[in-house]
């Protein structure tokens, strides 16, 4: 199936990168929302506003972007036979980790909705560094292809 995208390859790659930007924006925003959410009083009006913002960020930005990034990424992967390259295998592992982080965040938002607050603000701020570091690795692997 190699090369099946033909001249559309660069358009799919552009779409992939555009939705990577949206996804990363959402991944950076959500734990920030959690920090502010946890600073307000339980069951207050302020808390219900944060629950609403988190729901919208998940429904409108995060989940659709993740799905589109995966679909376009897999199309690119099949097109160039990327699976046989070392840079891609490591990138795949890293984006798999990023998707697991995405899943953890959705789970945490549900816990907050139920009134649970398992992590401290400091822990959430530290976790907020994870997607940035993974993105640095992924972009270097995808662009420089060091091995
Ligand atoms: C979710 C699964 C993903 C898959 C299967 C995937 C797969 C791919 C493939 C096969 C390419 C084409 C490389 C080329 O044309 O040489 C590509 C390009 C790219 N990907 Fe992904 N990707 C994924 C997620 C991500 C994420 C999360 C990021 C950033 C954090 C990212 C950043 C990029 C960049 C910057 C390029 C352009 C590289 C270039 O051609 O210069 N990708 N991706």
mmCIF file with all atom_site columns, C-alpha atoms and ligand atoms in Angstrom:
data_model
loop_
_atom_site.group_PDB
_atom_site.id
_atom_site.type_symbol
_atom_site.label_atom_id
_atom_site.label_alt_id
_atom_site.label_comp_id
_atom_site.label_asym_id
_atom_site.label_entity_id
_atom_site.label_seq_id
_atom_site.pdbx_PDB_ins_code
_atom_site.Cartn_x
_atom_site.Cartn_y
_atom_site.Cartn_z
_atom_site.occupancy
_atom_site.B_iso_or_equiv
_atom_site.pdbx_formal_charge
_atom_site.auth_seq_id
_atom_site.auth_comp_id
_atom_site.auth_asym_id
_atom_site.auth_atom_id
_atom_site.pdbx_PDB_model_num
ATOM   1   C  CA  . UNK A 1 1   ? 0.000   0.000  0.000  1.00 0.00 ? 1   UNK A CA  1
ATOM   2   C  CA  . UNK A 1 2   ? 3.100   2.232  0.068  1.00 0.00 ? 2   UNK A CA  1
ATOM   3   C  CA  . UNK A 1 3   ? 2.520   5.554  -1.723 1.00 0.00 ? 3   UNK A CA  1
ATOM   4   C  CA  . UNK A 1 4   ? -1.288  5.243  -1.805 1.00 0.00 ? 4   UNK A CA  1
ATOM   5   C  CA  . UNK A 1 5   ? -1.750  8.915  -0.858 1.00 0.00 ? 5   UNK A CA  1
ATOM   6   C  CA  . UNK A 1 6   ? 0.027   10.062 -4.013 1.00 0.00 ? 6   UNK A CA  1
ATOM   7   C  CA  . UNK A 1 7   ? 0.157   13.853 -4.356 1.00 0.00 ? 7   UNK A CA  1
ATOM   8   C  CA  . UNK A 1 8   ? -2.198  14.211 -1.342 1.00 0.00 ? 8   UNK A CA  1
ATOM   9   C  CA  . UNK A 1 9   ? 0.650   13.137 0.967  1.00 0.00 ? 9   UNK A CA  1
ATOM   10  C  CA  . UNK A 1 10  ? 1.753   16.690 1.811  1.00 0.00 ? 10  UNK A CA  1
ATOM   11  C  CA  . UNK A 1 11  ? -1.867  17.774 2.408  1.00 0.00 ? 11  UNK A CA  1
ATOM   12  C  CA  . UNK A 1 12  ? -2.371  14.907 4.843  1.00 0.00 ? 12  UNK A CA  1
ATOM   13  C  CA  . UNK A 1 13  ? 0.915   15.806 6.548  1.00 0.00 ? 13  UNK A CA  1
ATOM   14  C  CA  . UNK A 1 14  ? -0.214  19.457 6.815  1.00 0.00 ? 14  UNK A CA  1
ATOM   15  C  CA  . UNK A 1 15  ? -3.526  18.260 8.345  1.00 0.00 ? 15  UNK A CA  1
ATOM   16  C  CA  . UNK A 1 16  ? -1.590  15.998 10.726 1.00 0.00 ? 16  UNK A CA  1
ATOM   17  C  CA  . UNK A 1 17  ? 0.529   18.910 11.990 1.00 0.00 ? 17  UNK A CA  1
ATOM   18  C  CA  . UNK A 1 18  ? -2.466  21.293 12.260 1.00 0.00 ? 18  UNK A CA  1
ATOM   19  C  CA  . UNK A 1 19  ? -4.337  18.834 14.487 1.00 0.00 ? 19  UNK A CA  1
ATOM   20  C  CA  . UNK A 1 20  ? -1.150  18.083 16.454 1.00 0.00 ? 20  UNK A CA  1
ATOM   21  C  CA  . UNK A 1 21  ? -1.141  21.810 17.336 1.00 0.00 ? 21  UNK A CA  1
ATOM   22  C  CA  . UNK A 1 22  ? -4.797  21.698 18.474 1.00 0.00 ? 22  UNK A CA  1
ATOM   23  C  CA  . UNK A 1 23  ? -4.175  18.503 20.448 1.00 0.00 ? 23  UNK A CA  1
ATOM   24  C  CA  . UNK A 1 24  ? -1.105  19.915 22.185 1.00 0.00 ? 24  UNK A CA  1
ATOM   25  C  CA  . UNK A 1 25  ? -2.963  23.145 23.034 1.00 0.00 ? 25  UNK A CA  1
ATOM   26  C  CA  . UNK A 1 26  ? -5.670  21.027 24.724 1.00 0.00 ? 26  UNK A CA  1
ATOM   27  C  CA  . UNK A 1 27  ? -3.124  18.846 26.541 1.00 0.00 ? 27  UNK A CA  1
ATOM   28  C  CA  . UNK A 1 28  ? -1.425  21.968 27.918 1.00 0.00 ? 28  UNK A CA  1
ATOM   29  C  CA  . UNK A 1 29  ? -4.691  23.632 28.927 1.00 0.00 ? 29  UNK A CA  1
ATOM   30  C  CA  . UNK A 1 30  ? -6.514  20.811 30.698 1.00 0.00 ? 30  UNK A CA  1
ATOM   31  C  CA  . UNK A 1 31  ? -4.213  20.305 33.737 1.00 0.00 ? 31  UNK A CA  1
ATOM   32  C  CA  . UNK A 1 32  ? -4.145  24.132 34.137 1.00 0.00 ? 32  UNK A CA  1
ATOM   33  C  CA  . UNK A 1 33  ? -7.942  23.999 34.280 1.00 0.00 ? 33  UNK A CA  1
ATOM   34  C  CA  . UNK A 1 34  ? -7.631  21.258 36.931 1.00 0.00 ? 34  UNK A CA  1
ATOM   35  C  CA  . UNK A 1 35  ? -5.365  23.486 39.059 1.00 0.00 ? 35  UNK A CA  1
ATOM   36  C  CA  . UNK A 1 36  ? -7.868  26.384 38.964 1.00 0.00 ? 36  UNK A CA  1
ATOM   37  C  CA  . UNK A 1 37  ? -10.783 23.970 39.432 1.00 0.00 ? 37  UNK A CA  1
ATOM   38  C  CA  . UNK A 1 38  ? -9.216  22.544 42.606 1.00 0.00 ? 38  UNK A CA  1
ATOM   39  C  CA  . UNK A 1 39  ? -8.633  26.025 44.002 1.00 0.00 ? 39  UNK A CA  1
ATOM   40  C  CA  . UNK A 1 40  ? -12.389 26.744 44.145 1.00 0.00 ? 40  UNK A CA  1
ATOM   41  C  CA  . UNK A 1 41  ? -14.823 25.605 46.840 1.00 0.00 ? 41  UNK A CA  1
ATOM   42  C  CA  . UNK A 1 42  ? -16.461 22.175 46.319 1.00 0.00 ? 42  UNK A CA  1
ATOM   43  C  CA  . UNK A 1 43  ? -19.988 22.342 44.845 1.00 0.00 ? 43  UNK A CA  1
ATOM   44  C  CA  . UNK A 1 44  ? -19.735 26.118 44.277 1.00 0.00 ? 44  UNK A CA  1
ATOM   45  C  CA  . UNK A 1 45  ? -20.962 27.968 41.150 1.00 0.00 ? 45  UNK A CA  1
ATOM   46  C  CA  . UNK A 1 46  ? -17.306 28.447 40.268 1.00 0.00 ? 46  UNK A CA  1
ATOM   47  C  CA  . UNK A 1 47  ? -16.760 24.682 40.367 1.00 0.00 ? 47  UNK A CA  1
ATOM   48  C  CA  . UNK A 1 48  ? -19.671 24.007 37.998 1.00 0.00 ? 48  UNK A CA  1
ATOM   49  C  CA  . UNK A 1 49  ? -18.170 26.540 35.555 1.00 0.00 ? 49  UNK A CA  1
ATOM   50  C  CA  . UNK A 1 50  ? -14.848 24.651 35.582 1.00 0.00 ? 50  UNK A CA  1
ATOM   51  C  CA  . UNK A 1 51  ? -16.653 21.331 35.028 1.00 0.00 ? 51  UNK A CA  1
ATOM   52  C  CA  . UNK A 1 52  ? -18.381 22.895 32.016 1.00 0.00 ? 52  UNK A CA  1
ATOM   53  C  CA  . UNK A 1 53  ? -15.088 24.279 30.612 1.00 0.00 ? 53  UNK A CA  1
ATOM   54  C  CA  . UNK A 1 54  ? -13.389 20.883 31.047 1.00 0.00 ? 54  UNK A CA  1
ATOM   55  C  CA  . UNK A 1 55  ? -16.286 19.115 29.294 1.00 0.00 ? 55  UNK A CA  1
ATOM   56  C  CA  . UNK A 1 56  ? -16.121 21.533 26.358 1.00 0.00 ? 56  UNK A CA  1
ATOM   57  C  CA  . UNK A 1 57  ? -12.333 21.274 26.038 1.00 0.00 ? 57  UNK A CA  1
ATOM   58  C  CA  . UNK A 1 58  ? -12.622 17.475 25.969 1.00 0.00 ? 58  UNK A CA  1
ATOM   59  C  CA  . UNK A 1 59  ? -15.543 17.325 23.525 1.00 0.00 ? 59  UNK A CA  1
ATOM   60  C  CA  . UNK A 1 60  ? -14.599 20.129 21.126 1.00 0.00 ? 60  UNK A CA  1
ATOM   61  C  CA  . UNK A 1 61  ? -10.783 20.139 21.093 1.00 0.00 ? 61  UNK A CA  1
ATOM   62  C  CA  . UNK A 1 62  ? -9.100  17.167 22.744 1.00 0.00 ? 62  UNK A CA  1
ATOM   63  C  CA  . UNK A 1 63  ? -10.983 14.081 21.590 1.00 0.00 ? 63  UNK A CA  1
ATOM   64  C  CA  . UNK A 1 64  ? -11.586 15.121 17.942 1.00 0.00 ? 64  UNK A CA  1
ATOM   65  C  CA  . UNK A 1 65  ? -7.948  16.290 17.588 1.00 0.00 ? 65  UNK A CA  1
ATOM   66  C  CA  . UNK A 1 66  ? -6.573  13.033 19.004 1.00 0.00 ? 66  UNK A CA  1
ATOM   67  C  CA  . UNK A 1 67  ? -8.679  10.964 16.601 1.00 0.00 ? 67  UNK A CA  1
ATOM   68  C  CA  . UNK A 1 68  ? -7.693  13.060 13.547 1.00 0.00 ? 68  UNK A CA  1
ATOM   69  C  CA  . UNK A 1 69  ? -3.974  13.093 14.498 1.00 0.00 ? 69  UNK A CA  1
ATOM   70  C  CA  . UNK A 1 70  ? -4.046  9.266  14.729 1.00 0.00 ? 70  UNK A CA  1
ATOM   71  C  CA  . UNK A 1 71  ? -5.966  8.804  11.455 1.00 0.00 ? 71  UNK A CA  1
ATOM   72  C  CA  . UNK A 1 72  ? -3.667  11.147 9.493  1.00 0.00 ? 72  UNK A CA  1
ATOM   73  C  CA  . UNK A 1 73  ? -0.555  9.795  11.262 1.00 0.00 ? 73  UNK A CA  1
ATOM   74  C  CA  . UNK A 1 74  ? -1.440  6.186  10.418 1.00 0.00 ? 74  UNK A CA  1
ATOM   75  C  CA  . UNK A 1 75  ? -2.183  7.146  6.785  1.00 0.00 ? 75  UNK A CA  1
ATOM   76  C  CA  . UNK A 1 76  ? 1.292   8.785  6.565  1.00 0.00 ? 76  UNK A CA  1
ATOM   77  C  CA  . UNK A 1 77  ? 2.861   5.763  8.255  1.00 0.00 ? 77  UNK A CA  1
ATOM   78  C  CA  . UNK A 1 78  ? 1.342   3.317  5.739  1.00 0.00 ? 78  UNK A CA  1
ATOM   79  C  CA  . UNK A 1 79  ? 2.167   5.598  2.815  1.00 0.00 ? 79  UNK A CA  1
ATOM   80  C  CA  . UNK A 1 80  ? 5.915   5.789  3.517  1.00 0.00 ? 80  UNK A CA  1
ATOM   81  C  CA  . UNK A 1 81  ? 6.281   2.387  5.213  1.00 0.00 ? 81  UNK A CA  1
ATOM   82  C  CA  . UNK A 1 82  ? 7.471   4.259  8.327  1.00 0.00 ? 82  UNK A CA  1
ATOM   83  C  CA  . UNK A 1 83  ? 7.144   1.237  10.620 1.00 0.00 ? 83  UNK A CA  1
ATOM   84  C  CA  . UNK A 1 84  ? 10.535  -0.126 9.504  1.00 0.00 ? 84  UNK A CA  1
ATOM   85  C  CA  . UNK A 1 85  ? 12.445  2.987  10.703 1.00 0.00 ? 85  UNK A CA  1
ATOM   86  C  CA  . UNK A 1 86  ? 13.902  3.309  14.201 1.00 0.00 ? 86  UNK A CA  1
ATOM   87  C  CA  . UNK A 1 87  ? 12.885  6.981  14.530 1.00 0.00 ? 87  UNK A CA  1
ATOM   88  C  CA  . UNK A 1 88  ? 9.282   6.033  13.831 1.00 0.00 ? 88  UNK A CA  1
ATOM   89  C  CA  . UNK A 1 89  ? 9.192   3.137  16.278 1.00 0.00 ? 89  UNK A CA  1
ATOM   90  C  CA  . UNK A 1 90  ? 10.384  5.426  19.075 1.00 0.00 ? 90  UNK A CA  1
ATOM   91  C  CA  . UNK A 1 91  ? 8.016   8.184  17.950 1.00 0.00 ? 91  UNK A CA  1
ATOM   92  C  CA  . UNK A 1 92  ? 5.159   5.671  18.013 1.00 0.00 ? 92  UNK A CA  1
ATOM   93  C  CA  . UNK A 1 93  ? 6.050   4.695  21.578 1.00 0.00 ? 93  UNK A CA  1
ATOM   94  C  CA  . UNK A 1 94  ? 6.189   8.373  22.593 1.00 0.00 ? 94  UNK A CA  1
ATOM   95  C  CA  . UNK A 1 95  ? 2.825   9.261  20.965 1.00 0.00 ? 95  UNK A CA  1
ATOM   96  C  CA  . UNK A 1 96  ? 1.317   6.158  22.539 1.00 0.00 ? 96  UNK A CA  1
ATOM   97  C  CA  . UNK A 1 97  ? 2.476   7.549  25.907 1.00 0.00 ? 97  UNK A CA  1
ATOM   98  C  CA  . UNK A 1 98  ? 0.981   10.929 25.014 1.00 0.00 ? 98  UNK A CA  1
ATOM   99  C  CA  . UNK A 1 99  ? -2.335  9.239  24.219 1.00 0.00 ? 99  UNK A CA  1
ATOM   100 C  CA  . UNK A 1 100 ? -2.195  7.430  27.582 1.00 0.00 ? 100 UNK A CA  1
ATOM   101 C  CA  . UNK A 1 101 ? -1.659  10.832 29.246 1.00 0.00 ? 101 UNK A CA  1
ATOM   102 C  CA  . UNK A 1 102 ? -4.696  12.088 27.312 1.00 0.00 ? 102 UNK A CA  1
ATOM   103 C  CA  . UNK A 1 103 ? -6.721  9.151  28.697 1.00 0.00 ? 103 UNK A CA  1
ATOM   104 C  CA  . UNK A 1 104 ? -5.508  9.806  32.235 1.00 0.00 ? 104 UNK A CA  1
ATOM   105 C  CA  . UNK A 1 105 ? -6.620  13.452 31.925 1.00 0.00 ? 105 UNK A CA  1
ATOM   106 C  CA  . UNK A 1 106 ? -10.121 12.494 30.788 1.00 0.00 ? 106 UNK A CA  1
ATOM   107 C  CA  . UNK A 1 107 ? -10.304 10.115 33.768 1.00 0.00 ? 107 UNK A CA  1
ATOM   108 C  CA  . UNK A 1 108 ? -9.122  12.836 36.155 1.00 0.00 ? 108 UNK A CA  1
ATOM   109 C  CA  . UNK A 1 109 ? -11.778 15.257 34.823 1.00 0.00 ? 109 UNK A CA  1
ATOM   110 C  CA  . UNK A 1 110 ? -14.435 12.612 35.606 1.00 0.00 ? 110 UNK A CA  1
ATOM   111 C  CA  . UNK A 1 111 ? -13.066 12.240 39.147 1.00 0.00 ? 111 UNK A CA  1
ATOM   112 C  CA  . UNK A 1 112 ? -13.241 16.021 39.673 1.00 0.00 ? 112 UNK A CA  1
ATOM   113 C  CA  . UNK A 1 113 ? -16.827 15.952 38.413 1.00 0.00 ? 113 UNK A CA  1
ATOM   114 C  CA  . UNK A 1 114 ? -17.640 13.346 41.089 1.00 0.00 ? 114 UNK A CA  1
ATOM   115 C  CA  . UNK A 1 115 ? -16.129 15.612 43.754 1.00 0.00 ? 115 UNK A CA  1
ATOM   116 C  CA  . UNK A 1 116 ? -12.828 13.711 44.144 1.00 0.00 ? 116 UNK A CA  1
ATOM   117 C  CA  . UNK A 1 117 ? -9.541  15.641 44.107 1.00 0.00 ? 117 UNK A CA  1
ATOM   118 C  CA  . UNK A 1 118 ? -6.820  12.976 44.256 1.00 0.00 ? 118 UNK A CA  1
ATOM   119 C  CA  . UNK A 1 119 ? -3.785  15.114 43.312 1.00 0.00 ? 119 UNK A CA  1
ATOM   120 C  CA  . UNK A 1 120 ? -2.409  18.356 44.754 1.00 0.00 ? 120 UNK A CA  1
ATOM   121 C  CA  . UNK A 1 121 ? -1.990  21.543 42.698 1.00 0.00 ? 121 UNK A CA  1
ATOM   122 C  CA  . UNK A 1 122 ? 1.780   21.035 42.806 1.00 0.00 ? 122 UNK A CA  1
ATOM   123 C  CA  . UNK A 1 123 ? 1.522   17.489 41.418 1.00 0.00 ? 123 UNK A CA  1
ATOM   124 C  CA  . UNK A 1 124 ? -0.765  18.732 38.637 1.00 0.00 ? 124 UNK A CA  1
ATOM   125 C  CA  . UNK A 1 125 ? 1.682   21.522 37.754 1.00 0.00 ? 125 UNK A CA  1
ATOM   126 C  CA  . UNK A 1 126 ? 4.517   18.980 37.547 1.00 0.00 ? 126 UNK A CA  1
ATOM   127 C  CA  . UNK A 1 127 ? 2.449   16.635 35.359 1.00 0.00 ? 127 UNK A CA  1
ATOM   128 C  CA  . UNK A 1 128 ? 1.765   19.601 33.111 1.00 0.00 ? 128 UNK A CA  1
ATOM   129 C  CA  . UNK A 1 129 ? 5.429   19.466 32.007 1.00 0.00 ? 129 UNK A CA  1
ATOM   130 C  CA  . UNK A 1 130 ? 5.044   15.938 30.581 1.00 0.00 ? 130 UNK A CA  1
ATOM   131 C  CA  . UNK A 1 131 ? 3.355   16.698 27.218 1.00 0.00 ? 131 UNK A CA  1
ATOM   132 C  CA  . UNK A 1 132 ? 5.853   19.504 26.445 1.00 0.00 ? 132 UNK A CA  1
ATOM   133 C  CA  . UNK A 1 133 ? 8.846   17.205 26.996 1.00 0.00 ? 133 UNK A CA  1
ATOM   134 C  CA  . UNK A 1 134 ? 7.278   14.385 24.955 1.00 0.00 ? 134 UNK A CA  1
ATOM   135 C  CA  . UNK A 1 135 ? 6.456   16.848 22.143 1.00 0.00 ? 135 UNK A CA  1
ATOM   136 C  CA  . UNK A 1 136 ? 10.132  17.946 21.986 1.00 0.00 ? 136 UNK A CA  1
ATOM   137 C  CA  . UNK A 1 137 ? 11.181  14.297 21.561 1.00 0.00 ? 137 UNK A CA  1
ATOM   138 C  CA  . UNK A 1 138 ? 8.459   13.526 18.997 1.00 0.00 ? 138 UNK A CA  1
ATOM   139 C  CA  . UNK A 1 139 ? 9.178   16.563 16.803 1.00 0.00 ? 139 UNK A CA  1
ATOM   140 C  CA  . UNK A 1 140 ? 12.950  15.844 16.810 1.00 0.00 ? 140 UNK A CA  1
ATOM   141 C  CA  . UNK A 1 141 ? 12.296  12.205 15.876 1.00 0.00 ? 141 UNK A CA  1
ATOM   142 C  CA  . UNK A 1 142 ? 9.813   13.124 13.105 1.00 0.00 ? 142 UNK A CA  1
ATOM   143 C  CA  . UNK A 1 143 ? 11.873  15.967 11.589 1.00 0.00 ? 143 UNK A CA  1
ATOM   144 C  CA  . UNK A 1 144 ? 15.556  15.034 12.190 1.00 0.00 ? 144 UNK A CA  1
ATOM   145 C  CA  . UNK A 1 145 ? 15.001  11.243 11.983 1.00 0.00 ? 145 UNK A CA  1
ATOM   146 C  CA  . UNK A 1 146 ? 18.321  10.619 13.787 1.00 0.00 ? 146 UNK A CA  1
ATOM   147 C  CA  . UNK A 1 147 ? 18.220  6.813  13.282 1.00 0.00 ? 147 UNK A CA  1
HETATM 148 C  C1  . LIG B 2 .   ? -0.720  9.625  17.043 1.00 0.00 ? 1   LIG B C1  1
HETATM 149 C  C2  . LIG B 2 .   ? 0.040   8.914  16.240 1.00 0.00 ? 1   LIG B C2  1
HETATM 150 C  C3  . LIG B 2 .   ? 0.995   9.496  15.218 1.00 0.00 ? 1   LIG B C3  1
HETATM 151 C  C4  . LIG B 2 .   ? 1.423   8.819  14.115 1.00 0.00 ? 1   LIG B C4  1
HETATM 152 C  C5  . LIG B 2 .   ? 1.047   7.394  13.719 1.00 0.00 ? 1   LIG B C5  1
HETATM 153 C  C6  . LIG B 2 .   ? 2.304   9.719  13.386 1.00 0.00 ? 1   LIG B C6  1
HETATM 154 C  C7  . LIG B 2 .   ? 2.953   9.411  12.206 1.00 0.00 ? 1   LIG B C7  1
HETATM 155 C  C8  . LIG B 2 .   ? 3.628   10.321 11.418 1.00 0.00 ? 1   LIG B C8  1
HETATM 156 C  C9  . LIG B 2 .   ? 4.252   10.038 10.129 1.00 0.00 ? 1   LIG B C9  1
HETATM 157 C  C10 . LIG B 2 .   ? 4.317   8.662  9.471  1.00 0.00 ? 1   LIG B C10 1
HETATM 158 C  C11 . LIG B 2 .   ? 4.779   11.199 9.663  1.00 0.00 ? 1   LIG B C11 1
HETATM 159 C  C12 . LIG B 2 .   ? 5.452   11.399 8.296  1.00 0.00 ? 1   LIG B C12 1
HETATM 160 C  C13 . LIG B 2 .   ? 6.952   11.660 8.409  1.00 0.00 ? 1   LIG B C13 1
HETATM 161 C  C14 . LIG B 2 .   ? 7.537   12.053 7.067  1.00 0.00 ? 1   LIG B C14 1
HETATM 162 O  O1  . LIG B 2 .   ? 6.822   12.439 6.118  1.00 0.00 ? 1   LIG B O1  1
HETATM 163 O  O2  . LIG B 2 .   ? 8.743   11.968 6.953  1.00 0.00 ? 1   LIG B O2  1
HETATM 164 C  C15 . LIG B 2 .   ? 4.518   12.232 10.645 1.00 0.00 ? 1   LIG B C15 1
HETATM 165 C  C16 . LIG B 2 .   ? 4.924   13.547 10.544 1.00 0.00 ? 1   LIG B C16 1
HETATM 166 C  C17 . LIG B 2 .   ? 4.974   14.413 11.598 1.00 0.00 ? 1   LIG B C17 1
HETATM 167 N  N1  . LIG B 2 .   ? 4.470   14.188 12.865 1.00 0.00 ? 1   LIG B N1  1
HETATM 168 FE FE1 . LIG B 2 .   ? 3.401   12.569 13.447 1.00 0.00 ? 1   LIG B FE1 1
HETATM 169 N  N2  . LIG B 2 .   ? 2.407   10.903 14.077 1.00 0.00 ? 1   LIG B N2  1
HETATM 170 C  C18 . LIG B 2 .   ? 1.630   10.815 15.215 1.00 0.00 ? 1   LIG B C18 1
HETATM 171 C  C19 . LIG B 2 .   ? 1.497   11.799 16.185 1.00 0.00 ? 1   LIG B C19 1
HETATM 172 C  C20 . LIG B 2 .   ? 2.245   12.963 16.253 1.00 0.00 ? 1   LIG B C20 1
HETATM 173 C  C21 . LIG B 2 .   ? 2.334   13.843 17.375 1.00 0.00 ? 1   LIG B C21 1
HETATM 174 C  C22 . LIG B 2 .   ? 1.581   13.658 18.701 1.00 0.00 ? 1   LIG B C22 1
HETATM 175 C  C23 . LIG B 2 .   ? 3.207   14.855 17.042 1.00 0.00 ? 1   LIG B C23 1
HETATM 176 C  C24 . LIG B 2 .   ? 3.711   16.018 17.856 1.00 0.00 ? 1   LIG B C24 1
HETATM 177 C  C25 . LIG B 2 .   ? 3.712   16.104 19.157 1.00 0.00 ? 1   LIG B C25 1
HETATM 178 C  C26 . LIG B 2 .   ? 3.629   14.623 15.690 1.00 0.00 ? 1   LIG B C26 1
HETATM 179 C  C27 . LIG B 2 .   ? 4.478   15.441 14.971 1.00 0.00 ? 1   LIG B C27 1
HETATM 180 C  C28 . LIG B 2 .   ? 4.790   15.294 13.655 1.00 0.00 ? 1   LIG B C28 1
HETATM 181 C  C29 . LIG B 2 .   ? 5.547   16.249 12.850 1.00 0.00 ? 1   LIG B C29 1
HETATM 182 C  C30 . LIG B 2 .   ? 6.106   17.579 13.324 1.00 0.00 ? 1   LIG B C30 1
HETATM 183 C  C31 . LIG B 2 .   ? 5.648   15.705 11.562 1.00 0.00 ? 1   LIG B C31 1
HETATM 184 C  C32 . LIG B 2 .   ? 6.330   16.325 10.340 1.00 0.00 ? 1   LIG B C32 1
HETATM 185 C  C33 . LIG B 2 .   ? 7.706   15.745 10.096 1.00 0.00 ? 1   LIG B C33 1
HETATM 186 C  C34 . LIG B 2 .   ? 8.322   16.231 8.798  1.00 0.00 ? 1   LIG B C34 1
HETATM 187 O  O3  . LIG B 2 .   ? 8.002   15.694 7.746  1.00 0.00 ? 1   LIG B O3  1
HETATM 188 O  O4  . LIG B 2 .   ? 9.123   17.173 8.813  1.00 0.00 ? 1   LIG B O4  1
HETATM 189 N  N3  . LIG B 2 .   ? 3.045   13.452 15.246 1.00 0.00 ? 1   LIG B N3  1
HETATM 190 N  N4  . LIG B 2 .   ? 3.829   11.661 11.707 1.00 0.00 ? 1   LIG B N4  1
#
